[in-house]
XYZ file of C-alpha atoms in Angstrom:
743
model
C -15.101 -13.285 -41.005
C -14.021 -16.049 -43.368
C -13.849 -19.709 -42.286
C -10.644 -20.968 -40.739
C -8.184 -22.640 -43.114
C -7.216 -25.900 -41.403
C -4.057 -26.208 -43.523
C -2.559 -22.962 -42.311
C 0.248 -22.791 -39.700
C -0.587 -21.793 -36.097
C -1.477 -18.120 -35.532
C 0.661 -17.973 -32.370
C 3.848 -19.505 -31.011
C 3.190 -22.270 -28.480
C 3.235 -20.599 -25.003
C 5.357 -23.426 -23.581
C 7.898 -22.931 -26.353
C 7.934 -19.197 -25.624
C 8.492 -19.767 -21.908
C 11.273 -22.238 -22.630
C 13.020 -19.839 -25.028
C 12.701 -16.770 -22.796
C 13.588 -18.648 -19.616
C 16.746 -20.273 -20.983
C 19.785 -18.618 -19.380
C 23.029 -19.317 -21.208
C 26.437 -18.167 -19.927
C 26.536 -15.485 -22.634
C 23.107 -14.156 -21.686
C 24.061 -14.080 -18.004
C 27.270 -12.204 -18.812
C 25.463 -9.648 -21.001
C 22.779 -8.868 -18.429
C 25.342 -8.820 -15.648
C 27.378 -6.237 -17.583
C 24.256 -4.138 -18.231
C 23.357 -4.204 -14.532
C 26.883 -3.238 -13.445
C 27.161 -0.393 -15.949
C 23.755 0.936 -14.944
C 24.622 0.735 -11.245
C 27.897 2.559 -11.886
C 26.020 5.297 -13.720
C 23.631 5.791 -10.799
C 26.480 5.817 -8.281
C 28.337 8.475 -10.260
C 25.229 10.657 -10.525
C 23.890 10.307 -7.009
C 26.895 9.649 -4.779
C 30.409 10.051 -6.232
C 29.953 13.433 -7.870
C 33.093 15.336 -6.938
C 33.317 18.849 -8.344
C 31.808 18.034 -11.726
C 29.715 15.287 -13.294
C 30.264 13.937 -16.783
C 27.075 13.740 -18.822
C 27.877 10.242 -20.145
C 26.641 8.789 -16.846
C 23.126 9.972 -17.659
C 23.185 7.927 -20.870
C 24.509 4.796 -19.157
C 22.161 5.006 -16.160
C 19.117 5.612 -18.359
C 19.758 3.048 -21.113
C 20.726 0.254 -18.707
C 17.708 0.946 -16.482
C 15.392 0.858 -19.495
C 16.821 -2.422 -20.781
C 16.450 -4.121 -17.407
C 12.933 -2.732 -16.920
C 11.777 -3.884 -20.356
C 13.313 -7.343 -20.059
C 12.160 -8.102 -16.528
C 9.538 -5.742 -15.088
C 7.396 -5.415 -18.208
C 7.310 -9.202 -18.535
C 6.306 -9.421 -14.877
C 3.421 -7.020 -15.584
C 2.536 -9.040 -18.684
C 2.370 -12.291 -16.717
C 0.505 -10.952 -13.675
C -1.920 -8.381 -15.120
C -2.155 -8.645 -18.909
C -1.925 -12.311 -19.939
C -2.145 -11.770 -23.731
C -3.505 -14.428 -26.066
C -2.286 -14.327 -29.665
C -4.863 -16.886 -30.766
C -7.481 -14.206 -30.097
C -8.190 -11.683 -32.868
C -7.589 -7.996 -32.212
C -10.083 -5.276 -33.262
C -7.889 -4.530 -36.286
C -8.742 -8.023 -37.509
C -12.382 -8.565 -36.526
C -13.445 -4.938 -37.090
C -11.251 -4.233 -40.122
C -12.747 -1.444 -42.241
C -9.748 -0.049 -44.115
C -10.018 3.353 -42.387
C -9.698 3.289 -38.597
C -9.339 -0.455 -37.990
C -6.341 -1.632 -40.006
C -3.894 -4.389 -38.999
C -0.569 -2.541 -39.124
C 2.975 -3.866 -39.067
C 4.260 -3.610 -35.479
C 7.310 -1.560 -36.514
C 5.197 0.996 -38.354
C 2.725 1.037 -35.466
C 5.508 1.564 -32.940
C 6.584 4.590 -34.959
C 3.021 5.889 -35.152
C 2.399 5.373 -31.432
C 5.693 6.903 -30.317
C 5.236 9.891 -32.602
C 1.697 10.389 -31.307
C 2.579 10.296 -27.602
C 5.854 12.222 -27.834
C 4.748 15.840 -27.955
C 5.959 18.948 -26.164
C 6.156 17.369 -22.714
C 9.380 15.323 -22.923
C 11.136 18.197 -24.700
C 9.996 21.179 -22.644
C 9.177 19.825 -19.172
C 12.651 18.498 -18.272
C 14.280 21.705 -19.546
C 12.152 23.793 -17.193
C 12.629 21.313 -14.350
C 16.422 21.735 -14.620
C 15.878 24.756 -12.360
C 15.617 22.258 -9.475
C 18.981 20.650 -10.279
C 19.740 17.529 -12.278
C 19.281 14.730 -9.715
C 15.565 14.999 -8.763
C 14.502 15.213 -12.388
C 16.727 12.316 -13.444
C 15.377 10.048 -10.719
C 11.749 10.836 -11.499
C 12.129 10.554 -15.277
C 13.756 7.099 -15.097
C 12.129 5.541 -12.019
C 8.787 7.159 -12.761
C 8.572 5.792 -16.292
C 9.495 2.256 -15.257
C 6.917 1.917 -12.491
C 4.257 4.437 -13.550
C 4.312 5.894 -17.060
C 5.126 2.769 -19.059
C 2.818 0.629 -16.913
C -0.091 3.021 -17.530
C 0.493 3.112 -21.295
C 0.801 -0.664 -21.500
C -2.322 -1.438 -19.469
C -4.564 1.153 -21.126
C -3.493 -0.071 -24.568
C -4.221 -3.699 -23.727
C -7.523 -3.074 -21.936
C -8.764 -0.787 -24.731
C -7.785 -3.347 -27.363
C -9.777 -6.037 -25.532
C -12.770 -3.669 -25.665
C -12.719 -3.027 -29.389
C -10.486 0.053 -29.114
C -12.921 1.996 -26.930
C -11.856 5.388 -25.552
C -10.747 5.914 -21.958
C -13.930 7.764 -21.029
C -16.157 5.038 -22.455
C -14.130 2.375 -20.633
C -14.804 4.286 -17.415
C -18.508 4.525 -18.274
C -18.744 0.746 -18.679
C -16.507 -0.348 -15.783
C -17.053 2.373 -13.160
C -20.747 3.013 -13.697
C -22.766 6.097 -14.484
C -21.325 8.624 -11.984
C -17.662 7.756 -12.381
C -18.087 7.270 -16.126
C -19.704 10.647 -16.747
C -17.039 12.380 -14.642
C -14.317 10.605 -16.602
C -15.879 11.475 -19.960
C -16.173 15.181 -19.076
C -12.633 15.252 -17.692
C -11.036 13.464 -20.652
C -12.831 15.545 -23.280
C -12.068 18.870 -21.576
C -8.457 18.072 -20.815
C -7.944 16.714 -24.325
C -9.096 19.996 -25.865
C -6.688 22.016 -23.715
C -3.740 19.661 -24.256
C -4.202 19.587 -28.035
C -4.484 23.368 -28.202
C -1.295 23.784 -26.159
C 0.583 21.345 -28.381
C -0.630 23.184 -31.467
C 0.455 26.532 -30.035
C 3.982 25.244 -29.435
C 4.107 24.165 -33.097
C 2.849 27.561 -34.268
C 5.416 29.413 -32.167
C 8.222 27.180 -33.412
C 7.297 27.626 -37.089
C 6.378 31.316 -36.945
C 8.594 33.396 -39.258
C 10.648 30.263 -40.041
C 10.665 29.393 -43.763
C 13.005 26.472 -43.129
C 10.676 24.908 -40.590
C 7.489 25.577 -42.558
C 8.893 24.053 -45.759
C 10.420 20.959 -44.140
C 7.433 20.155 -41.949
C 5.019 20.721 -44.847
C 6.967 18.313 -47.040
C 6.465 15.483 -44.553
C 2.780 15.393 -45.561
C 3.203 14.435 -49.260
C 6.057 12.114 -48.296
C 3.759 10.333 -45.845
C 0.978 10.076 -48.435
C 3.429 8.490 -50.859
C 4.584 6.009 -48.191
C 1.006 5.061 -47.350
C 0.104 4.375 -50.986
C 3.421 2.574 -51.604
C 3.003 0.255 -48.622
C -0.666 -0.523 -49.276
C -0.808 -0.851 -53.067
C 2.629 -0.803 -54.712
C 4.731 -2.962 -52.368
C 2.576 -4.363 -49.529
C 4.673 -5.598 -46.613
C 7.903 -3.943 -47.819
C 8.389 -2.041 -44.559
C 12.179 -1.849 -44.713
C 12.098 -0.750 -48.336
C 9.618 2.074 -47.777
C 11.468 3.035 -44.598
C 14.676 3.651 -46.530
C 12.840 5.638 -49.202
C 10.955 7.695 -46.628
C 14.074 8.412 -44.600
C 15.946 9.567 -47.706
C 13.074 11.865 -48.695
C 12.873 13.258 -45.161
C 16.576 14.096 -45.113
C 16.195 15.730 -48.530
C 13.301 17.831 -47.201
C 15.389 18.998 -44.242
C 18.365 19.931 -46.399
C 16.083 21.617 -48.938
C 14.504 23.613 -46.121
C 17.846 25.192 -45.345
C 18.320 26.025 -49.027
C 14.800 27.537 -49.250
C 15.489 29.780 -46.260
C 18.575 31.166 -48.045
C 16.646 32.078 -51.223
C 14.905 35.453 -50.699
C 11.997 34.804 -53.072
C 11.277 31.316 -51.781
C 11.834 32.368 -48.193
C 9.112 35.002 -48.564
C 6.647 32.344 -49.739
C 7.278 30.119 -46.732
C 7.609 32.889 -44.151
C 4.175 32.840 -42.569
C 2.793 34.745 -39.612
C 1.537 32.803 -36.606
C -2.157 33.311 -37.332
C -1.799 31.839 -40.835
C 0.140 28.870 -39.469
C -2.513 28.365 -36.797
C -5.261 28.108 -39.420
C -3.110 25.725 -41.454
C -2.617 23.498 -38.397
C -6.376 23.522 -37.757
C -7.138 22.467 -41.341
C -4.425 19.816 -41.203
C -5.802 18.464 -37.926
C -9.244 17.987 -39.479
C -7.945 16.346 -42.661
C -5.574 14.013 -40.786
C -8.396 12.883 -38.508
C -10.851 11.945 -41.284
C -8.522 10.384 -43.859
C -7.905 6.616 -43.606
C -5.266 6.038 -40.934
C -3.039 4.053 -43.314
C -2.907 6.918 -45.841
C -1.522 9.809 -43.794
C -1.457 9.424 -40.023
C 0.409 6.135 -39.572
C 3.066 6.658 -42.279
C 3.604 10.307 -41.309
C 4.089 9.433 -37.657
C 6.333 6.522 -38.627
C 8.319 8.884 -40.846
C 8.722 11.499 -38.125
C 9.842 8.776 -35.725
C 12.970 8.341 -37.856
C 13.846 11.927 -37.168
C 12.786 11.901 -33.536
C 14.677 8.793 -32.524
C 17.535 9.601 -34.893
C 18.159 13.033 -33.347
C 17.903 11.671 -29.807
C 20.342 8.850 -30.580
C 22.664 11.338 -32.293
C 22.511 13.508 -29.182
C 23.333 10.506 -27.000
C 26.332 9.714 -29.223
C 27.453 13.348 -28.987
C 27.276 13.158 -25.196
C 29.386 10.005 -25.119
C 31.944 11.386 -27.609
C 32.111 15.010 -26.442
C 31.697 14.091 -22.755
C 30.408 17.478 -21.594
C 30.409 18.302 -17.909
C 27.228 19.198 -16.077
C 26.953 22.884 -15.194
C 23.883 22.593 -12.935
C 24.062 21.461 -9.281
C 22.604 18.114 -8.190
C 19.892 19.912 -6.183
C 19.525 23.678 -6.528
C 18.484 26.104 -3.838
C 15.270 26.783 -5.772
C 14.170 23.213 -4.996
C 13.966 24.254 -1.355
C 12.918 27.913 -1.564
C 10.388 27.575 -4.386
C 11.116 31.062 -5.745
C 12.937 30.134 -8.937
C 12.867 32.500 -11.927
C 11.791 29.780 -14.388
C 8.638 28.682 -12.544
C 7.485 29.170 -8.932
C 6.962 26.397 -6.422
C 8.987 23.923 -4.378
C 10.314 20.580 -5.592
C 7.302 18.726 -4.219
C 4.917 18.702 -6.007
C 5.920 21.025 -8.847
C 8.928 19.068 -10.153
C 6.670 16.106 -10.983
C 3.969 18.303 -12.486
C 6.486 20.190 -14.639
C 8.273 17.121 -16.029
C 4.900 15.465 -16.736
C 5.145 13.536 -20.034
C 8.759 12.473 -19.587
C 7.782 10.116 -16.764
C 3.986 9.813 -16.706
C 1.382 11.307 -19.029
C -2.384 11.147 -19.074
C -2.320 12.235 -22.725
C -0.698 8.893 -23.543
C -3.721 7.081 -22.107
C -5.892 8.861 -24.659
C -3.626 7.763 -27.523
C -3.387 4.222 -26.109
C -7.194 4.080 -26.106
C -7.526 5.944 -29.402
C -5.790 5.093 -32.651
C -3.217 2.514 -31.519
C -5.510 -0.281 -30.197
C -7.390 -0.196 -33.502
C -4.204 -0.983 -35.444
C -2.626 -3.817 -33.442
C -2.030 -7.084 -35.284
C -1.546 -9.279 -32.202
C -2.118 -8.982 -28.452
C 1.488 -9.690 -27.441
C 2.624 -6.588 -29.378
C 1.092 -4.362 -26.686
C 4.190 -4.735 -24.479
C 6.588 -3.621 -27.216
C 4.409 -0.721 -28.327
C 2.911 0.396 -24.997
C 5.695 -0.193 -22.489
C 8.555 0.108 -24.988
C 7.196 3.260 -26.615
C 7.027 5.046 -23.265
C 10.594 4.040 -22.391
C 11.749 5.738 -25.580
C 9.883 8.912 -24.647
C 11.563 8.871 -21.246
C 14.938 8.683 -22.979
C 13.957 11.768 -24.986
C 13.242 13.523 -21.688
C 16.633 12.541 -20.260
C 18.406 13.855 -23.333
C 16.449 17.119 -23.096
C 17.444 17.440 -19.442
C 21.103 16.842 -20.283
C 20.959 19.458 -23.037
C 19.682 21.998 -20.497
C 22.132 21.223 -17.675
C 25.256 21.140 -19.841
C 24.936 24.719 -21.103
C 26.201 27.609 -19.004
C 23.695 28.171 -16.190
C 23.855 31.923 -16.635
C 22.651 31.452 -20.205
C 19.978 29.012 -18.998
C 18.457 31.486 -16.548
C 18.772 34.423 -18.942
C 16.790 32.474 -21.535
C 14.084 31.258 -19.161
C 13.510 34.292 -16.935
C 10.423 36.368 -17.720
C 10.812 39.593 -19.764
C 9.628 41.563 -16.742
C 12.719 40.337 -14.862
C 15.297 40.803 -17.615
C 13.823 43.795 -19.400
C 14.351 41.862 -22.614
C 17.936 43.138 -22.995
C 21.294 41.452 -22.571
C 22.330 44.053 -19.989
C 19.151 43.553 -17.983
C 19.401 39.781 -18.240
C 23.023 39.721 -17.085
C 22.218 41.988 -14.166
C 19.217 39.879 -13.134
C 20.985 36.519 -13.380
C 24.023 37.735 -11.455
C 21.742 39.134 -8.744
C 20.414 35.622 -8.048
C 23.644 34.882 -6.173
C 24.038 31.381 -7.603
C 27.351 29.646 -6.938
C 29.617 29.689 -9.988
C 27.126 31.663 -12.120
C 28.379 34.940 -13.567
C 27.233 35.913 -17.048
C 28.079 39.005 -19.083
C 26.064 40.850 -21.752
C 28.766 39.998 -24.294
C 28.366 36.286 -23.550
C 24.616 36.425 -24.097
C 24.958 38.354 -27.334
C 27.707 36.000 -28.487
C 25.453 32.984 -28.099
C 22.689 34.779 -30.018
C 25.135 35.532 -32.829
C 26.360 31.929 -32.878
C 22.846 30.533 -33.353
C 21.785 33.197 -35.837
C 19.229 34.917 -33.598
C 18.904 38.571 -32.682
C 18.590 37.693 -29.010
C 18.230 34.702 -26.712
C 17.077 36.718 -23.707
C 13.743 35.634 -22.183
C 13.092 33.009 -24.843
C 10.889 31.202 -22.347
C 8.955 27.974 -22.740
C 11.902 25.551 -22.794
C 12.049 24.869 -26.538
C 14.674 27.555 -27.412
C 16.818 26.426 -24.471
C 16.710 22.860 -25.737
C 17.680 24.081 -29.212
C 20.713 25.916 -27.796
C 21.683 22.837 -25.808
C 21.361 20.573 -28.851
C 23.350 22.976 -31.011
C 26.054 23.328 -28.346
C 26.566 19.557 -28.208
C 26.055 18.598 -31.857
C 28.332 21.258 -33.350
C 31.181 19.745 -31.320
C 30.422 16.371 -32.887
C 29.780 17.483 -36.471
C 30.729 20.698 -38.241
C 32.359 22.811 -35.562
C 31.404 26.413 -34.791
C 30.483 27.109 -38.410
C 27.442 24.826 -38.076
C 26.218 26.160 -34.712
C 23.463 28.167 -36.399
C 22.526 25.199 -38.608
C 22.103 22.883 -35.638
C 20.062 25.474 -33.718
C 17.535 25.949 -36.516
C 17.563 22.223 -37.210
C 16.608 21.694 -33.559
C 13.779 24.233 -33.758
C 12.382 22.460 -36.818
C 12.872 19.088 -35.117
C 10.821 20.255 -32.136
C 8.002 21.496 -34.369
C 7.849 18.177 -36.233
C 8.069 16.318 -32.943
C 5.019 18.073 -31.543
C 2.870 18.296 -34.685
C 2.570 14.515 -34.830
C 0.930 14.604 -31.402
C -1.556 17.197 -32.666
C -2.823 15.101 -35.586
C -3.075 11.904 -33.559
C -4.667 13.821 -30.685
C -7.337 15.199 -33.008
C -8.229 11.737 -34.274
C -8.377 10.412 -30.721
C -10.590 13.360 -29.692
C -12.986 12.364 -32.459
C -13.115 8.787 -31.141
C -13.711 10.066 -27.607
C -16.614 12.277 -28.640
C -18.101 9.534 -30.825
C -17.999 7.062 -27.927
C -19.559 9.617 -25.587
C -22.366 10.545 -27.990
C -22.893 6.850 -28.637
C -24.327 6.530 -25.124
C -27.265 8.684 -26.310
C -27.252 8.100 -30.097
C -25.836 4.596 -30.759
C -25.242 5.410 -34.448
C -22.199 7.495 -33.431
C -20.441 4.309 -32.296
C -20.385 3.056 -35.875
C -16.866 3.974 -37.126
C -17.946 3.526 -40.756
C -20.620 6.256 -40.490
C -18.924 9.040 -42.437
C -21.328 11.798 -41.312
C -20.715 11.039 -37.635
C -16.939 10.874 -38.103
C -16.800 14.209 -39.913
C -19.200 15.931 -37.498
C -17.380 14.828 -34.330
C -14.032 15.741 -35.880
C -15.322 19.204 -36.769
C -16.596 19.777 -33.222
C -13.320 18.794 -31.551
C -11.160 20.702 -34.045
C -13.332 23.781 -33.570
C -12.937 23.483 -29.779
C -9.146 23.323 -29.650
C -8.796 25.538 -32.723
C -10.744 28.378 -31.076
C -8.447 28.280 -28.054
C -5.404 28.143 -30.342
C -6.481 31.215 -32.323
C -7.158 33.032 -29.056
C -3.659 32.291 -27.841
C -2.012 33.294 -31.115
C -3.888 36.575 -31.491
C -3.795 37.506 -27.791
C -0.327 36.659 -26.436
C -1.311 37.713 -22.920
C -4.455 35.631 -22.826
C -6.046 32.411 -23.938
C -3.819 29.421 -24.265
C -0.652 31.098 -23.012
C -2.198 31.657 -19.611
C -3.620 28.124 -19.709
C -0.149 26.602 -20.147
C 0.409 26.223 -16.361
C -2.677 24.005 -16.370
C -1.033 21.588 -18.801
C 1.084 19.748 -16.251
C -1.541 19.353 -13.552
C -4.346 18.507 -15.994
C -2.108 15.950 -17.680
C -1.178 14.288 -14.382
C -4.776 14.278 -13.133
C -5.684 12.508 -16.359
C -2.953 9.939 -15.633
C -4.492 9.345 -12.202
C -7.887 8.836 -13.854
C -6.376 6.352 -16.336
C -4.629 4.347 -13.602
C -7.828 4.307 -11.537
C -9.766 2.851 -14.472
C -7.046 0.235 -15.004
C -7.193 -0.665 -11.298
C -10.897 -1.477 -11.470
C -10.555 -3.449 -14.700
C -7.646 -5.471 -13.273
C -9.640 -6.203 -10.098
C -12.587 -7.411 -12.171
C -10.203 -9.747 -14.027
C -9.294 -11.313 -10.674
C -5.669 -10.119 -10.545
C -5.935 -9.293 -6.823
C -2.367 -10.165 -5.808
C -0.909 -7.960 -8.573
C -3.023 -4.849 -7.943
C -0.112 -3.204 -6.118
C 1.507 -2.713 -9.539
C -1.223 -0.129 -10.225
C -1.948 1.042 -6.666
C 1.590 2.343 -6.007
C 1.815 4.756 -8.984
C -1.870 5.680 -8.628
C -1.418 6.666 -4.978
C 1.710 8.681 -5.733
C 0.349 10.622 -8.709
C -2.935 11.276 -6.892
C -1.167 12.803 -3.889
C 1.140 14.872 -6.111
C -1.504 16.277 -8.421
C -4.272 16.821 -5.876
C -1.815 18.605 -3.585
C -0.497 20.635 -6.531
C -4.060 21.514 -7.545
C -4.883 22.680 -4.034
C -1.792 24.907 -4.020
C -2.744 26.433 -7.372
C -6.286 27.024 -6.100
C -5.787 28.070 -2.465
C -2.215 29.436 -2.177
C -2.098 33.083 -1.085
C 1.168 33.568 -2.991
C 0.272 35.350 -6.284
C 3.093 33.628 -8.181
C 1.544 30.232 -7.347
C -2.171 30.618 -6.647
C -4.523 31.524 -9.495
C -7.057 33.286 -7.302
C -4.322 35.033 -5.314
C -2.904 36.379 -8.574
C -6.395 37.344 -9.679
C -6.881 39.292 -6.459
C -3.527 41.085 -6.768
C -4.273 42.238 -10.326
C -7.809 43.297 -9.421
C -6.468 45.419 -6.578
C -3.916 46.978 -8.939
C -6.640 47.789 -11.451
C -8.878 49.267 -8.758
C -5.966 51.399 -7.549
C -5.678 52.907 -11.019
C -2.433 51.159 -12.001
C -1.755 51.140 -15.753
C 0.860 48.373 -15.538
C 1.408 45.597 -13.037
C 3.608 42.505 -13.019
C 3.908 41.108 -16.537
C 1.038 43.311 -17.753
C 2.182 46.582 -19.304
C -1.245 48.116 -20.058
C -4.739 48.322 -18.528
C -5.983 45.914 -21.210
C -3.281 43.436 -20.282
C -4.238 43.712 -16.599
C -7.841 42.929 -17.522
C -6.650 39.939 -19.561
C -4.703 38.538 -16.608
C -7.720 39.001 -14.312
C -9.993 37.230 -16.764
C -7.640 34.366 -17.500
C -6.543 33.646 -13.935
C -10.223 33.318 -13.091
C -10.617 30.812 -15.928
C -7.490 28.964 -14.791
C -8.728 28.716 -11.242
C -12.177 27.583 -12.338
C -10.781 24.864 -14.578
C -8.419 23.715 -11.815
C -11.379 23.268 -9.482
C -13.314 21.382 -12.181
C -10.431 19.051 -13.026
C -9.542 18.106 -9.456
C -13.191 17.517 -8.485
C -13.754 15.278 -11.516
C -10.532 13.360 -10.821
C -11.470 12.785 -7.176
C -14.907 11.504 -8.221
C -13.387 9.045 -10.693
C -10.706 7.814 -8.264
C -13.183 7.428 -5.387
C -15.591 5.509 -7.642
C -12.725 3.325 -8.847
C -11.685 2.465 -5.297
C -15.275 1.525 -4.438
C -15.673 -0.678 -7.524
C -12.265 -2.267 -6.909
C -13.121 -3.184 -3.322
C -16.392 -4.694 -4.517
C -14.583 -6.726 -7.184
C -11.936 -7.965 -4.743
C -14.590 -9.089 -2.265
C -16.530 -10.848 -5.015
C -13.420 -12.503 -6.454
C -13.805 -10.651 -9.746
C -16.505 -8.936 -11.728
C -18.453 -8.972 -14.979
C -16.285 -8.512 -18.057
C -16.825 -5.642 -20.473
C -14.466 -7.116 -23.070
C -15.665 -7.785 -26.611
C -16.588 -11.415 -27.324
C -13.668 -13.609 -28.292
C -12.981 -14.066 -32.008
C -10.427 -16.600 -33.262
C -7.492 -14.995 -35.058
C -6.437 -15.977 -38.558
C -3.309 -13.801 -38.692
C 0.224 -14.192 -37.407
C 2.874 -11.608 -36.572
C 5.867 -11.458 -34.178
C 5.566 -9.533 -30.919
C 8.723 -7.425 -30.692
C 10.971 -5.312 -32.849
C 13.108 -8.338 -33.765
C 11.517 -11.764 -34.095
C 12.775 -14.463 -31.718
C 13.942 -17.867 -32.941
C 10.521 -19.553 -32.411
C 8.820 -16.582 -34.113
C 11.179 -16.765 -37.090
C 10.414 -20.454 -37.499
C 6.682 -19.736 -37.521
C 7.208 -16.845 -39.943
C 8.951 -19.270 -42.281
C 5.976 -21.632 -42.117
C 3.594 -18.786 -42.949
C 5.761 -17.671 -45.876
C 5.654 -21.213 -47.286
C 1.892 -21.382 -46.708
C 1.341 -18.142 -48.626
C 3.549 -19.412 -51.455
C 1.395 -22.523 -51.742
C -1.749 -20.366 -51.781
C -0.363 -18.226 -54.597
C 0.694 -21.310 -56.538
C -2.751 -22.838 -56.022
C -4.493 -19.737 -57.361
C -2.145 -19.694 -60.341
């Protein structure tokens, strides 16, 4: 580290000046926040109380956006003051560990894009669509309230605590702050769950891009565009974030438009029409390359680039909702929320609604990203609120928009798309008959209607297109074609949405792979310290290869065996993800107690207690329920009895081999469920013990890296405040003098 230049401006805004600026309430500010509060309250009243016969979807936008603004302005600052207490005069790992590869001080706006793109995978798109089976109100409440008090708090705290520890992984943080038993349990849990989550995300990408030349071309083009942006921003025009943003956005739009043209050219379409196995291998290779290249070259600019599309589409959808003002077709609370026998997924509202929505409100996967790439790229400590808390609020908004897309389409179409092939027979006649037999109020669908929708979106059929992603694409196309293009562009918007979903999820795969490498390196570093050295190329490549091979093997299994492997592991995604969130919150609880923040521990205890009860109870149901549709071992028993009775088909299995696959995979599911819940209980119990000890002692030993004085300055939020702009001006003048002095 170079010596401090005494002539430079301060590296941080004076805290007293910050408090004075943020605490000054002018009449205009009071009026603005009063209007936001009133509009948000009106939105909630219209959704929860004054519903009448139909609900307009615009109230979802108003309730969500106003709630997010209030939460970010007030609650996140409360968390910052009581638990975090950032210090911008202290250097971040990106400054004192800078190596040009993994530790790189990155502009907060680019980093926000990278972080959001990395955390926003399949969960906020798919989970809320499936959860629409329960009605719109329970999901809406959990997505918005859950993110404010649980999901965003977890992301924020993990990001800050990891940054203070040199960007260490969640498992290694547990090893250092919980001790040997809790730490080992956390390391095993995080590594295992990470492999499964990454494989599931990759499979969703493969399924979305399979036989889609448009999607394959457009998504592939984002890689060279990102490489160009990385080189441009680092060597050609350093610091020109807005300039490279405009260029990147223009190139991205050109790639999307060109993808549609490629799909219409027979020769080119053949080149980019790839089977799922080929795409799977391509994703595996990409995951390895993205994880070992310098983060500034591919990962950060590519994620930043995809964020344009992600946020742009979501904002466009919100505008369409406000302009088109569609009415909600789903009930506030459906009968399936009470009976638990819904055709989309089995189980009652509690606990399965929360497990199904997962990432839209609270996600353990985010804790791995927040303790993976992001803390190694932060310029200043105060940016953690904008990136951690603010990034999760944006993901929650994605989830709300996905929910609205699902509940504004005809409910007959919704259930026909999401019911299993064994229920619908895979035909429009069978689907119509099945949906109408459910006896749902106001739901009556015909075969002609189902075929008409398929024709409109350019698909042969929409029946039993399960998994949530196709339903979201239909919902997006239904809303956006009314805003732009009319019926003639219905097919365009549908395929655009499919490609959008693939791009959305792929960015979580590449970031997840890099984080998995960090996790394994930290874990191996407990035995072989050399692995903790991020500049050791051999260690980085070896750990990357191991983690890619782990999730890649499961991915290939799922692609080549549709009845086995990852497809049957998908039900584990929600519970494993939420158990990981409980582990992350438990680790944060102990760290906060050791920092002496006793009076503010309730901020963590409340969401930790809730998610623990939900996921442990859900795990016990999946393990011990005697209902085959819910319990893994009950389903295993039912299929074994069918096989022993000489049945050649049973349930969703249409052959003896398929029956054997279900038996094998339900056993694996059940075994992993037992492993995950036991590990989570060990970590949480250890955390509670360590927390009690820290509270009684008035704190505990710190595991933070030694303090290093910062020599950099950067604003904290998306837009610099008046005091920050003044300090930016001083730094610009200081740099000008330095350049003049060198000249």
